[in-house]
C-alpha cells in the first residue's frame, strides 16, 4: 500500500495536512518533479565586496547570539544580499539557519527560491516549495510568481504555463505580476500570438490587464514588424483607460522606426510629451538609431542635441547608433569624433563601439587605423568578440594581407572567440580572388567538418571563383555537393554556374540551366541574360543571342 493510500485510510489525516490533501499532493508532485540532482552552492569568497562582507558579518552576529532574534531580522539581511545579486551567499547563509535549528518563514523560503531561480537551479527551487508544504505553510503569490518567473528565465515557458494552470485550478490567488511574467516569457520566445491570447483570457478574470502587459506585447509585435497590430493594441489600451507609459511609446517609436515611418515616430514623440510622458535615454536612442539607419545622420545629431538640452544623458547605445550611422555613409572620421567625444563626456566605449569603428575603418580601407584601435582594446584588457575579429579579418583580406588575417583567426581560437560563417566566407572570398582555389576548396570542407553550415553565399563564392579560372568541372562538383545537401540555389549561384558554362562555350548546358531555374522558382535576372547574350555574341552566335535578347525583353528585364 502506498503512503498516500495508507494515509487516506486514517480519518484524521486530512486535518494533519497544512492544506487540503489534493492540493498538497499536486504541489508536492510538482516539487518532486523539479527536485532532482541536488547540488551545494558555496559562495565565492574572492568576490566579496565591503557591503556584502558587512551584511554577512551582521548575519553571523545575529546567529551567534544566545537568544537569536526573530526570523524576519535574518530575512532582512538575506533580502539585502539578494538585491546585490549575491545569490550563492544568500543560499549558504540560509543553510546556516537550518543547521542552527532556526525555522525559516515563508519570506526567507521565498528568498531562497528566488536565489535558486536566478542561478538556474529550478530543481532546487521546487525542492524549497516542497519544504514550504512540509512545514505547513501556504505558498503565497510571491512563491508562485517567483517559480513561474524562474521557469521563464530559464527557457521553460511551457512549464511555467502548465504550473500556472495547476495552481490556478487549485484556487491559489494570482495577480497582475503573474500574468505580466507569463506574457513576458511568451514574448521572449517569440510566441506573441500566444501572449495576446493569454491577455484575452485574463480579461474575463478578476485580474485586470495593465500597462506592463500591453507594453510587453506591443514591443513584441513591433519587433516582429507588425506595426499596425501594435498600434491597434495601443489604441485599445487607451480606450480601456490604461495610460501608456514611456515603455509603450518607446516600443511604438521603435516599430515605426524599423518600418521607415519616421514622420509618424516623431508625431508619437510629440504626443507623449503632450501627455506628460517624459522621453528617456532609450526613447531618444531609438530615434537616433532609426534616423541613422535611414542615412539621416544630420537629423540624428539634432535629436542628440535636443536630448542633451532636456537633461537626458546619452549612453553607450546612443553613441553606438550615431557612430554606426556615420560609418554607414562612409563618414568614418566623424564617427571617430563621436567615439572621442563619448569618452570626454564620461561614457566608456565598450566592445561594440570599438567593433563599429574597426568595421567603419575597414570599409574605407583604413586598415592601419582599425589595427590601432584593435591594439588599444588589448591594452585596455578588452576582449574583442567575433564581430570585431571578422570586421578586421575582412579589412585585411580586402587589402591583400591574407597572412595577417589567418593570424587573427588563430588568435580568435586562442581567445575562445568562435569563427562563424561570415568569418570563413570572408577568408574564402580572399583566397578565390587571389586564385588560391585549392586552399579555398579545402577551407570549405574544413568548415563543414567543424559542424559549421555554409550558406548559399559561401558556396557561391567558391563556385564563382572556380568558374572564372576555367575550373568548371570542380565548380560542377561543388554545385552538385550543394544540391545533395538539400540546399536551394539562388539566382546569383545559378548565374555564376551559367557564366562558367558560357566561358567554356557550353551554351546548350547554359540554356538548360536557365530553364531549370524557372522550374525551381528561381527567376533569372538581367545579369543572367546579359552574361549569356555577351558570350553568344563573342562566339558570333548572333541569331541565338537575338532569341535570348527577345526573351529578356519579354520578361521586362530591359
Coordinates of C-alpha atoms in Angstrom, one line a residue, residues 15 25 114 310 351 514 524:
X15 CA -6.6 17.5 9.4
X25 CA -0.5 16.1 -3.5
X114 CA 14.4 33.4 -5.8
X310 CA 16.5 68.2 -21.9
X351 CA 33.4 46.2 -27.4
X514 CA 18.4 28.8 -67.4
X524 CA 16.8 34.7 -63.8

